[in-house]
Amino acid sequence: MLLPAAVLLPSTKALLNRRVAGVSDSLAAVPLRFEILGPVRAFRGAERVDLGPAKQRAVLAVLLLSPGKPVPVHRIIDAVWGDDPPENGPNVVQKYVAGLRRVLDPDRVPRTPGELLALTDGGYVLRAVALDADDFRARLARADAERQAGNVTEAAGIAHDALDLWHGEALGGLTGPVFETARNRLAEEQASAWELWAEIELSQGTDSGLLSELGRLVEEFPLREGLRAQLMIALQRAGRQAEALAAFRDAREYFLDQLGAEPGERMQEAHRRILRDEAVYVEAVDPWAGRDVTPQVTVVPAFPPPSSPAPPFAPFAAPAPLAAPAPFAAPAPFAAPVPFVLSPPHRSEVRWFEVLAAAALPIVVCTFGSWIWFAWAAAQRKTRHEMVAAIAYFAGFIAVIVLLAINPAPLESDDLSSAEDAGLLLAAILSLTASVHGAILASHGGDNRQARARRQLARQFAAVDPAGARQAGIGRPDLLRAFDDGGLLDLNHAPAQEIARLRGVGPAEAQRIVQDRYQRGPYRQISDLVTRGLLAPATLRRIEPWLICVPPG
């Protein structure tokens, strides 16, 4: 017997609705899991979620870096687009947030407030996030607790499980200062985890299997003194004393070449004991302390206080040998770092030859080479301003040629055509403008590849060991320092007179920056200058490459 269509269709529709509701309930029951220890990914159970285009994944990454905390829209724009924001940035962010809500919270009714990804007065917030970075830190804490309790075998397994959560470079594929800072911070945590794992393995006596892994880790994290010391210990225990001493020599050459500093006391102590063929004991290391990571230098203030005499500069001297420890005893306390003869800070001086060349070239070549110096400066400094200027002056040179060629006056005529008059006038204007413009830029100095490399190295040093960075004077041009940091300025420690030397920052703004860090706490990131209302975003973009925030002690 056939049922009427009027009865069949409603019942079928109700059945489909129940099935759809069941699927939605099952999706809601499966928790989301996010990954940033590698490319940014999301999983619902075992199924990977398609996060959409690259910019949409970048917006999600910004939110994942502050899980459970509101992120203002302007911070998302600065992090994702940097110096080239879209014309209607908030609307673009809203579009990508809507796309994330569709894939992350498919049960949400369209045009209703989101629960997982919500909009608050402080910005967008991602709630109830299961993040691999949090899991990584929790496992490391468990491994350290097991190690301190004496369960070294279980501790080694937990630490290795934590390291297995990494599947590439953190935040892989994302570029920009915000992501670079977060990437360096996560890489520091990864290196600390490897040190903890190697320490546990060494405490078990399993040295030979560590050698290849430690060699790889030293290449991956060359500034981690703890890994280099552990490699030396493993080589000595394997009966390869000469290679252990060679590892120290290689480390010393690297630190002197890159940082202008000797290896720190931990490596020095291991080196002395290997020379005396003594047993080198594994020192308990707090994986989060960051105190044993990089070489140490003694910082001498540029102007000592009147109440104390000026510190004498002493030549290099090897510390006195330490007494051999008793069997199964902890190493003797480390001696104070060796003093260094410190050089004055690097100052960017006016290169008058370059100023004269930039000013004379457009006039000497009569406009035809007005773009040459700017092209050379853009190639050296890798900055957008010089490249745009070079293109503009080259376009002006082409315009002069076109004006002189489109309507030339007869050779027997004493008068020039209107096009030729315009071309010659444009040539004169371009010559004078390029001459003054080039002289001003050259007199202000510029950024080059070597300075940027030094700043990048100094930033890595500060991320790895903030205490060592403070001691080395990174970002402190007011101090005498052991090496050039590429012109960095530390917002948390530099005095107001140094901050006032930044382009676009006057004495009043510099004083407010110093007062704000004392009243509201240290700066966690450079963008705090904008969020605290101290500088305009355009001003910060101009000076951001030279800024750093070294955490205070």
Coordinates of C-alpha atoms in Angstrom, one line a residue:
M1 CA 0.0 0.0 0.0
L2 CA 1.5 3.4 -1.0
L3 CA 1.3 6.4 1.3
P4 CA 0.2 9.7 0.0
A5 CA 3.0 12.1 -0.9
A6 CA 1.6 14.7 1.6
V7 CA 2.3 12.2 4.4
L8 CA 5.6 10.8 3.0
L9 CA 7.4 14.1 2.4
P10 CA 7.0 15.6 6.0
S11 CA 8.1 12.3 7.6
T12 CA 11.2 12.1 5.3
K13 CA 12.1 15.7 6.0
A14 CA 11.8 15.1 9.8
L15 CA 14.1 12.0 9.5
L16 CA 16.7 14.0 7.5
N17 CA 16.6 16.8 10.1
R18 CA 17.2 14.2 12.9
R19 CA 20.1 12.7 11.0
V20 CA 21.6 16.2 10.4
A21 CA 21.2 17.1 14.0
G22 CA 22.9 13.9 15.0
V23 CA 25.8 14.6 12.8
S24 CA 26.1 18.1 14.2
D25 CA 26.0 16.8 17.8
S26 CA 28.7 14.3 16.9
L27 CA 30.9 17.1 15.4
A28 CA 30.4 19.2 18.5
A29 CA 31.4 16.3 20.7
V30 CA 34.8 15.9 18.9
P31 CA 37.2 18.4 20.4
L32 CA 39.5 20.6 18.3
R33 CA 43.2 20.4 18.6
F34 CA 45.6 23.1 17.3
E35 CA 49.3 22.9 16.4
I36 CA 51.9 25.6 16.1
L37 CA 55.0 23.5 16.7
G38 CA 55.4 23.3 12.9
P39 CA 53.0 24.6 10.3
V40 CA 49.8 25.9 11.8
R41 CA 47.2 23.1 11.7
A42 CA 43.9 22.1 13.3
F43 CA 42.4 18.7 13.8
R44 CA 39.0 17.5 14.8
G45 CA 39.7 14.1 16.2
A46 CA 42.0 12.4 13.6
E47 CA 40.6 14.5 10.8
R48 CA 42.6 17.5 9.7
V49 CA 40.6 20.8 9.3
D50 CA 41.1 22.8 6.2
L51 CA 42.0 26.3 7.5
G52 CA 41.7 28.1 4.2
P53 CA 44.1 30.6 2.6
A54 CA 47.4 31.6 4.0
K55 CA 46.2 34.9 5.4
Q56 CA 43.4 33.2 7.2
R57 CA 45.8 30.7 8.8
A58 CA 48.0 33.7 9.8
V59 CA 45.0 35.3 11.6
L60 CA 44.4 32.1 13.4
A61 CA 48.1 31.9 14.4
V62 CA 47.9 35.4 16.0
L63 CA 44.9 34.2 18.1
L64 CA 46.7 31.0 19.0
L65 CA 49.7 32.9 20.3
S66 CA 47.3 34.5 22.9
P67 CA 44.8 31.7 23.6
G68 CA 41.9 32.8 25.8
K69 CA 43.0 36.5 25.6
P70 CA 41.4 39.2 23.5
V71 CA 43.6 40.3 20.6
P72 CA 42.8 43.8 19.2
V73 CA 42.1 44.1 15.5
H74 CA 45.0 46.5 14.9
R75 CA 47.4 43.9 16.4
I76 CA 46.1 41.2 14.0
I77 CA 46.6 43.6 11.1
D78 CA 50.2 44.5 12.1
A79 CA 51.1 40.9 12.7
V80 CA 49.6 39.5 9.4
W81 CA 50.3 42.4 7.0
G82 CA 53.1 44.3 8.6
D83 CA 54.1 47.4 6.7
D84 CA 51.6 46.8 3.9
P85 CA 48.2 46.6 5.5
P86 CA 45.0 46.4 3.3
E87 CA 43.0 49.5 2.8
N88 CA 40.1 48.3 4.9
G89 CA 41.9 46.2 7.4
P90 CA 39.2 45.6 10.0
N91 CA 36.7 44.4 7.3
V92 CA 39.4 42.0 5.9
V93 CA 40.1 40.6 9.3
Q94 CA 36.3 40.2 9.9
K95 CA 36.1 38.2 6.6
Y96 CA 38.9 35.9 7.7
V97 CA 37.4 35.4 11.1
A98 CA 34.1 34.5 9.5
G99 CA 35.9 31.9 7.4
L100 CA 37.6 30.5 10.5
R101 CA 34.2 30.3 12.3
R102 CA 32.7 28.3 9.4
V103 CA 35.4 25.6 9.5
L104 CA 36.1 25.6 13.3
D105 CA 32.5 25.9 14.5
P106 CA 30.3 24.5 11.8
D107 CA 27.3 24.1 14.2
R108 CA 27.1 27.8 14.8
V109 CA 24.0 29.4 13.3
P110 CA 25.1 32.1 10.7
R111 CA 25.1 35.7 11.9
T112 CA 25.0 34.7 15.6
P113 CA 27.8 35.4 18.1
G114 CA 30.5 32.9 18.1
E115 CA 31.4 30.9 21.2
L116 CA 34.7 29.4 20.1
L117 CA 35.9 32.5 18.3
A118 CA 34.2 35.4 19.9
L119 CA 34.4 39.2 19.5
T120 CA 34.8 41.1 22.8
D121 CA 35.4 44.8 23.6
G122 CA 39.2 44.0 23.6
G123 CA 39.2 42.2 20.3
Y124 CA 38.8 38.7 19.0
V125 CA 39.4 35.8 21.5
L126 CA 39.9 32.1 20.8
R127 CA 38.4 30.1 23.7
A128 CA 38.8 26.5 25.0
V129 CA 41.9 25.8 22.9
A130 CA 43.8 22.5 23.0
L131 CA 47.2 23.6 21.8
D132 CA 50.3 21.4 21.2
A133 CA 52.6 24.1 22.7
D134 CA 50.7 23.8 26.0
D135 CA 50.9 20.0 25.9
F136 CA 54.6 20.3 25.2
R137 CA 55.2 22.5 28.3
A138 CA 53.1 20.3 30.5
R139 CA 55.0 17.1 29.4
L140 CA 58.3 18.9 30.1
A141 CA 57.1 19.9 33.6
R142 CA 56.2 16.2 34.2
A143 CA 59.5 15.0 32.9
D144 CA 61.4 17.4 35.2
A145 CA 59.3 16.4 38.2
E146 CA 60.0 12.7 37.5
R147 CA 63.8 13.4 37.1
Q148 CA 63.9 15.2 40.4
A149 CA 62.0 12.3 42.0
G150 CA 64.7 9.9 40.7
N151 CA 62.6 8.2 38.0
V152 CA 65.1 9.0 35.3
T153 CA 63.9 6.3 32.8
E154 CA 60.3 7.5 32.9
A155 CA 61.5 11.1 32.8
A156 CA 63.5 10.5 29.6
G157 CA 60.5 8.9 27.9
I158 CA 58.2 11.8 28.8
A159 CA 60.8 14.4 27.6
H160 CA 61.2 12.6 24.3
D161 CA 57.4 12.4 23.9
A162 CA 57.2 16.1 24.4
L163 CA 59.9 16.7 21.7
D164 CA 58.0 14.4 19.3
L165 CA 55.2 17.0 19.3
W166 CA 57.4 19.1 17.0
H167 CA 56.9 18.5 13.3
G168 CA 59.1 21.3 11.8
E169 CA 59.9 24.9 12.4
A170 CA 57.4 26.6 14.7
L171 CA 54.8 28.7 12.9
G172 CA 56.2 27.4 9.6
G173 CA 55.6 29.5 6.6
L174 CA 54.5 32.7 8.5
T175 CA 56.7 35.8 8.2
G176 CA 56.8 39.1 10.1
P177 CA 58.3 40.4 13.4
V178 CA 55.5 39.0 15.6
F179 CA 55.8 35.5 14.2
E180 CA 59.6 35.7 14.3
T181 CA 59.6 36.7 17.9
A182 CA 57.2 33.9 18.8
R183 CA 59.3 31.4 16.7
N184 CA 62.5 32.4 18.5
R185 CA 60.8 32.0 21.9
L186 CA 59.4 28.5 21.0
A187 CA 62.8 27.5 19.6
E188 CA 64.4 28.5 22.9
E189 CA 61.9 26.2 24.7
Q190 CA 62.7 23.4 22.3
A191 CA 66.4 23.8 22.9
S192 CA 65.8 23.8 26.7
A193 CA 63.8 20.6 26.3
W194 CA 66.6 18.9 24.4
E195 CA 69.1 20.0 27.2
L196 CA 66.8 18.4 29.8
W197 CA 66.5 15.2 27.7
A198 CA 70.3 15.0 27.2
E199 CA 70.9 15.6 30.9
I200 CA 68.6 12.8 31.8
E201 CA 70.3 10.4 29.3
L202 CA 73.7 11.4 30.6
S203 CA 72.6 10.8 34.2
Q204 CA 71.7 7.2 33.1
G205 CA 75.1 6.7 31.6
T206 CA 73.8 6.2 28.1
D207 CA 76.5 8.4 26.4
S208 CA 77.4 6.7 23.1
G209 CA 73.9 6.9 21.7
L210 CA 73.8 10.7 22.4
L211 CA 76.8 11.7 20.4
S212 CA 75.2 11.9 17.0
E213 CA 72.1 13.5 18.4
L214 CA 74.1 16.1 20.4
G215 CA 76.2 16.9 17.3
R216 CA 73.0 17.6 15.3
L217 CA 71.6 19.7 18.2
V218 CA 74.8 21.8 18.4
E219 CA 74.5 22.6 14.7
E220 CA 70.8 23.5 15.1
F221 CA 71.3 25.6 18.3
P222 CA 74.8 26.9 18.1
L223 CA 74.4 29.5 20.9
R224 CA 73.3 26.9 23.5
E225 CA 76.3 26.4 25.7
G226 CA 74.5 23.6 27.7
L227 CA 74.3 21.4 24.6
R228 CA 78.0 22.0 23.8
A229 CA 79.0 21.1 27.3
Q230 CA 76.9 18.0 27.2
L231 CA 78.5 17.0 23.9
M232 CA 82.0 17.4 25.5
I233 CA 80.9 15.3 28.5
A234 CA 79.5 12.5 26.2
L235 CA 82.7 12.5 24.1
Q236 CA 84.9 12.2 27.2
R237 CA 82.9 9.4 28.7
A238 CA 83.1 7.6 25.3
G239 CA 86.9 7.7 25.6
R240 CA 87.3 10.4 22.9
Q241 CA 89.1 13.1 25.0
A242 CA 90.8 14.7 22.0
E243 CA 87.4 15.2 20.3
A244 CA 86.0 16.7 23.4
L245 CA 88.8 19.2 23.6
A246 CA 88.3 19.9 19.8
A247 CA 84.6 20.6 20.5
F248 CA 85.6 23.2 23.0
R249 CA 88.0 24.9 20.6
D250 CA 85.4 25.0 17.9
A251 CA 82.9 26.5 20.4
R252 CA 85.4 29.1 21.5
E253 CA 86.2 30.2 17.9
Y254 CA 82.5 30.4 17.2
F255 CA 81.7 32.5 20.2
L256 CA 84.7 34.9 19.7
D257 CA 83.8 35.3 16.0
Q258 CA 80.1 35.8 16.4
L259 CA 79.8 37.5 19.8
G260 CA 83.3 38.6 20.7
A261 CA 83.1 36.7 24.0
E262 CA 84.7 33.6 25.5
P263 CA 82.6 30.5 26.4
G264 CA 80.9 30.7 29.8
E265 CA 82.0 29.1 33.0
R266 CA 80.1 25.9 32.5
M267 CA 82.1 25.0 29.4
Q268 CA 85.3 26.4 30.9
E269 CA 84.9 24.1 33.9
A270 CA 84.2 21.1 31.7
H271 CA 87.3 21.9 29.6
R272 CA 89.5 22.2 32.6
R273 CA 88.4 18.9 34.0
I274 CA 88.8 17.1 30.7
L275 CA 92.3 18.5 30.5
R276 CA 93.1 17.0 33.9
D277 CA 91.3 13.8 32.9
E278 CA 88.8 14.1 35.7
A279 CA 85.2 13.0 35.7
V280 CA 82.8 15.6 34.5
Y281 CA 79.5 15.4 36.4
V282 CA 76.2 16.4 35.0
E283 CA 75.0 19.5 36.6
A284 CA 71.3 19.7 37.4
V285 CA 69.8 22.3 35.0
D286 CA 66.4 24.0 35.4
P287 CA 65.1 23.8 31.8
W288 CA 63.3 27.2 32.2
A289 CA 66.0 29.1 34.0
G290 CA 68.0 29.9 30.8
R291 CA 71.1 30.7 33.0
D292 CA 73.6 28.3 31.4
V293 CA 73.0 29.0 27.8
T294 CA 75.4 31.5 26.3
P295 CA 78.8 33.1 26.9
Q296 CA 79.1 35.7 29.6
V297 CA 80.8 39.0 29.6
T298 CA 81.4 41.6 32.2
V299 CA 79.7 44.9 31.4
V300 CA 81.4 48.1 32.5
P301 CA 79.3 51.3 32.6
A302 CA 80.3 54.0 30.3
F303 CA 80.4 56.6 33.2
P304 CA 81.0 55.0 36.7
P305 CA 79.3 56.7 39.6
P306 CA 81.5 59.4 41.3
S307 CA 81.4 57.4 44.5
S308 CA 83.3 54.5 43.0
P309 CA 86.6 54.6 41.2
A310 CA 86.7 53.7 37.5
P311 CA 87.1 50.0 37.0
P312 CA 90.5 49.0 35.7
F313 CA 90.7 47.2 32.4
A314 CA 92.6 44.0 32.7
P315 CA 94.0 41.8 30.0
F316 CA 92.7 38.3 29.4
A317 CA 93.6 36.0 32.2
A318 CA 92.7 32.3 32.8
P319 CA 90.9 31.6 36.0
A320 CA 92.7 29.7 38.7
P321 CA 92.3 26.0 38.6
L322 CA 89.7 24.5 40.8
A323 CA 90.3 21.8 43.2
A324 CA 89.1 18.3 42.2
P325 CA 85.8 17.4 43.7
A326 CA 85.3 14.4 45.9
P327 CA 83.8 11.3 44.2
F328 CA 80.2 11.6 43.4
A329 CA 80.2 15.2 44.6
A330 CA 78.7 18.1 42.8
P331 CA 81.1 20.4 40.9
A332 CA 82.8 23.2 42.8
P333 CA 81.1 26.6 42.6
F334 CA 81.9 28.4 39.4
A335 CA 84.3 31.3 39.6
A336 CA 83.4 34.8 38.4
P337 CA 83.6 35.4 34.7
V338 CA 86.9 36.5 33.3
P339 CA 86.9 40.3 32.7
F340 CA 87.2 41.5 29.2
V341 CA 88.7 44.6 27.6
L342 CA 85.5 46.2 26.3
S343 CA 85.3 48.4 23.3
P344 CA 83.1 51.5 23.0
P345 CA 79.7 50.9 21.4
H346 CA 79.3 51.1 17.7
R347 CA 78.1 54.5 16.5
S348 CA 76.9 55.1 13.0
E349 CA 79.0 58.0 11.8
V350 CA 78.4 60.2 8.8
R351 CA 80.3 58.9 5.8
W352 CA 81.1 62.2 4.1
F353 CA 82.4 60.6 0.9
E354 CA 79.1 58.9 0.4
V355 CA 77.3 62.2 1.1
L356 CA 79.4 64.0 -1.5
A357 CA 78.9 61.2 -4.0
A358 CA 75.1 61.2 -3.5
A359 CA 74.9 65.0 -3.8
A360 CA 77.3 65.4 -6.8
L361 CA 76.2 62.4 -9.0
P362 CA 72.8 63.8 -10.2
I363 CA 74.4 67.1 -11.1
V364 CA 77.5 65.8 -12.8
V365 CA 75.6 63.4 -15.0
C366 CA 72.8 66.0 -15.7
T367 CA 69.9 63.9 -14.4
F368 CA 70.7 60.8 -16.4
G369 CA 72.2 59.2 -13.4
S370 CA 70.0 60.6 -10.7
W371 CA 68.7 57.2 -9.9
I372 CA 72.1 55.4 -9.6
W373 CA 73.0 56.2 -6.0
F374 CA 69.5 55.3 -4.8
A375 CA 69.7 51.9 -6.6
W376 CA 73.0 51.3 -5.0
A377 CA 71.7 52.3 -1.6
A378 CA 68.7 50.1 -2.0
A379 CA 70.9 47.1 -2.9
Q380 CA 73.1 47.7 0.1
R381 CA 70.4 48.5 2.7
K382 CA 67.6 46.4 1.4
T383 CA 65.1 49.1 2.3
R384 CA 61.9 50.1 0.4
H385 CA 62.4 53.8 0.6
E386 CA 65.6 53.9 -1.5
M387 CA 64.2 51.4 -4.0
V388 CA 61.0 53.5 -4.5
A389 CA 63.2 56.6 -5.0
A390 CA 65.4 54.9 -7.5
I391 CA 62.4 53.8 -9.5
A392 CA 60.9 57.3 -9.4
Y393 CA 64.1 59.0 -10.5
F394 CA 64.6 56.5 -13.3
A395 CA 61.0 57.2 -14.4
G396 CA 61.8 60.9 -14.4
F397 CA 64.9 60.3 -16.5
I398 CA 62.7 58.4 -19.0
A399 CA 60.2 61.2 -19.0
V400 CA 63.0 63.7 -19.8
I401 CA 64.1 61.6 -22.8
V402 CA 60.6 61.4 -24.1
L403 CA 60.0 65.1 -23.8
L404 CA 63.2 65.9 -25.6
A405 CA 62.4 63.5 -28.4
I406 CA 58.7 63.9 -29.1
N407 CA 58.9 67.4 -30.7
P408 CA 62.5 68.5 -31.3
A409 CA 63.1 72.0 -32.7
P410 CA 64.8 72.3 -36.1
L411 CA 68.6 72.5 -35.9
E412 CA 68.7 76.0 -37.5
S413 CA 66.2 77.3 -35.0
D414 CA 67.4 79.4 -32.1
D415 CA 64.3 78.6 -30.0
L416 CA 63.4 75.3 -28.3
S417 CA 60.1 73.7 -28.6
S418 CA 57.7 73.7 -25.7
A419 CA 58.3 69.9 -25.2
E420 CA 62.1 70.5 -25.0
D421 CA 61.6 73.4 -22.6
A422 CA 59.5 71.1 -20.4
G423 CA 62.1 68.4 -20.6
L424 CA 65.0 70.6 -19.6
L425 CA 63.0 72.1 -16.8
L426 CA 62.2 68.6 -15.5
A427 CA 65.8 67.6 -15.8
A428 CA 66.9 70.6 -13.7
I429 CA 64.3 69.8 -11.1
L430 CA 65.2 66.2 -10.9
S431 CA 68.9 67.0 -10.6
L432 CA 68.5 69.3 -7.7
T433 CA 65.9 67.2 -6.0
A434 CA 67.9 64.0 -6.3
S435 CA 71.1 65.8 -5.1
V436 CA 69.5 67.1 -1.9
H437 CA 67.5 63.9 -1.3
G438 CA 70.5 61.7 -1.8
A439 CA 72.7 63.9 0.5
I440 CA 70.1 63.8 3.3
L441 CA 69.7 60.0 3.1
A442 CA 73.5 59.4 3.0
S443 CA 74.1 61.8 5.9
H444 CA 71.6 59.9 8.1
G445 CA 73.5 56.6 7.4
G446 CA 71.6 53.5 6.6
D447 CA 71.0 49.9 7.4
N448 CA 73.0 47.3 5.7
R449 CA 73.0 43.5 5.5
Q450 CA 75.8 43.1 8.1
A451 CA 74.0 45.3 10.6
R452 CA 70.8 43.3 10.1
A453 CA 72.7 40.1 10.6
R454 CA 74.2 41.4 13.9
R455 CA 70.8 42.5 15.1
Q456 CA 69.3 39.1 14.3
L457 CA 72.1 37.3 16.1
A458 CA 71.7 39.6 19.1
R459 CA 67.9 39.0 19.2
Q460 CA 68.5 35.2 19.1
F461 CA 71.0 35.7 22.0
A462 CA 68.5 37.7 24.0
A463 CA 65.8 35.1 23.3
V464 CA 68.0 32.3 24.4
D465 CA 69.5 33.9 27.5
P466 CA 67.9 37.2 28.7
A467 CA 70.3 37.3 31.7
G468 CA 73.3 37.0 29.4
A469 CA 71.8 39.7 27.1
R470 CA 71.5 42.1 30.0
Q471 CA 75.0 41.4 31.1
A472 CA 76.4 41.8 27.6
G473 CA 74.6 45.1 27.2
I474 CA 72.4 44.3 24.2
G475 CA 70.4 47.3 23.3
R476 CA 72.4 49.6 25.5
P477 CA 74.4 52.0 23.4
D478 CA 75.0 54.0 26.6
L479 CA 77.3 51.3 27.9
L480 CA 80.7 50.0 26.9
R481 CA 80.1 46.6 25.4
A482 CA 82.0 43.6 24.1
F483 CA 80.4 43.3 20.7
D484 CA 78.3 45.2 18.2
D485 CA 74.6 44.4 18.3
G486 CA 73.8 46.2 15.0
G487 CA 72.4 49.3 16.7
L488 CA 69.6 47.7 18.8
L489 CA 67.9 49.7 21.5
D490 CA 66.4 48.0 24.5
L491 CA 63.1 49.6 25.5
N492 CA 63.2 48.1 29.0
H493 CA 66.7 49.3 30.0
A494 CA 67.9 52.1 27.7
P495 CA 67.8 55.6 29.2
A496 CA 65.5 58.4 27.8
Q497 CA 68.3 60.2 26.0
E498 CA 69.1 57.2 23.9
I499 CA 65.5 56.6 23.1
A500 CA 65.2 60.2 22.0
R501 CA 67.8 59.6 19.3
L502 CA 65.3 57.4 17.4
R503 CA 63.8 58.8 14.2
G504 CA 60.4 60.5 15.0
V505 CA 60.9 60.2 18.8
G506 CA 61.5 63.4 20.6
P507 CA 62.6 64.0 24.2
A508 CA 59.0 64.2 25.5
E509 CA 58.0 60.9 23.9
A510 CA 61.2 59.2 25.2
Q511 CA 60.5 60.4 28.7
R512 CA 56.9 59.0 28.5
I513 CA 58.3 55.7 27.3
V514 CA 60.6 55.4 30.3
Q515 CA 58.0 56.5 32.8
D516 CA 55.4 54.1 31.4
R517 CA 57.8 51.1 31.7
Y518 CA 58.2 51.9 35.5
Q519 CA 54.5 52.7 36.1
R520 CA 52.8 49.9 34.0
G521 CA 55.6 47.3 33.9
P522 CA 58.2 46.3 31.3
Y523 CA 57.4 46.0 27.6
R524 CA 56.7 42.4 26.6
Q525 CA 56.9 43.2 22.9
I526 CA 57.6 46.2 20.7
S527 CA 54.0 46.7 19.7
D528 CA 53.3 47.7 23.3
L529 CA 54.4 51.2 22.4
V530 CA 51.3 51.5 20.2
T531 CA 48.9 49.6 22.4
R532 CA 49.9 51.8 25.4
G533 CA 49.3 54.9 23.3
L534 CA 53.0 56.1 23.4
L535 CA 53.8 56.1 19.6
A536 CA 51.8 56.2 16.4
P537 CA 51.9 53.0 14.3
A538 CA 53.6 54.7 11.4
T539 CA 56.4 55.9 13.7
L540 CA 56.8 52.5 15.2
R541 CA 57.1 50.9 11.8
R542 CA 60.0 53.2 10.9
I543 CA 62.0 52.4 14.0
E544 CA 60.9 48.8 14.8
P545 CA 64.0 47.1 13.1
W546 CA 66.2 48.7 15.8
L547 CA 64.1 47.9 18.9
I548 CA 64.3 45.0 21.3
C549 CA 62.6 44.2 24.6
V550 CA 65.0 42.3 26.8
P551 CA 63.1 41.1 29.9
P552 CA 64.3 42.6 33.1
G553 CA 65.9 40.5 35.8

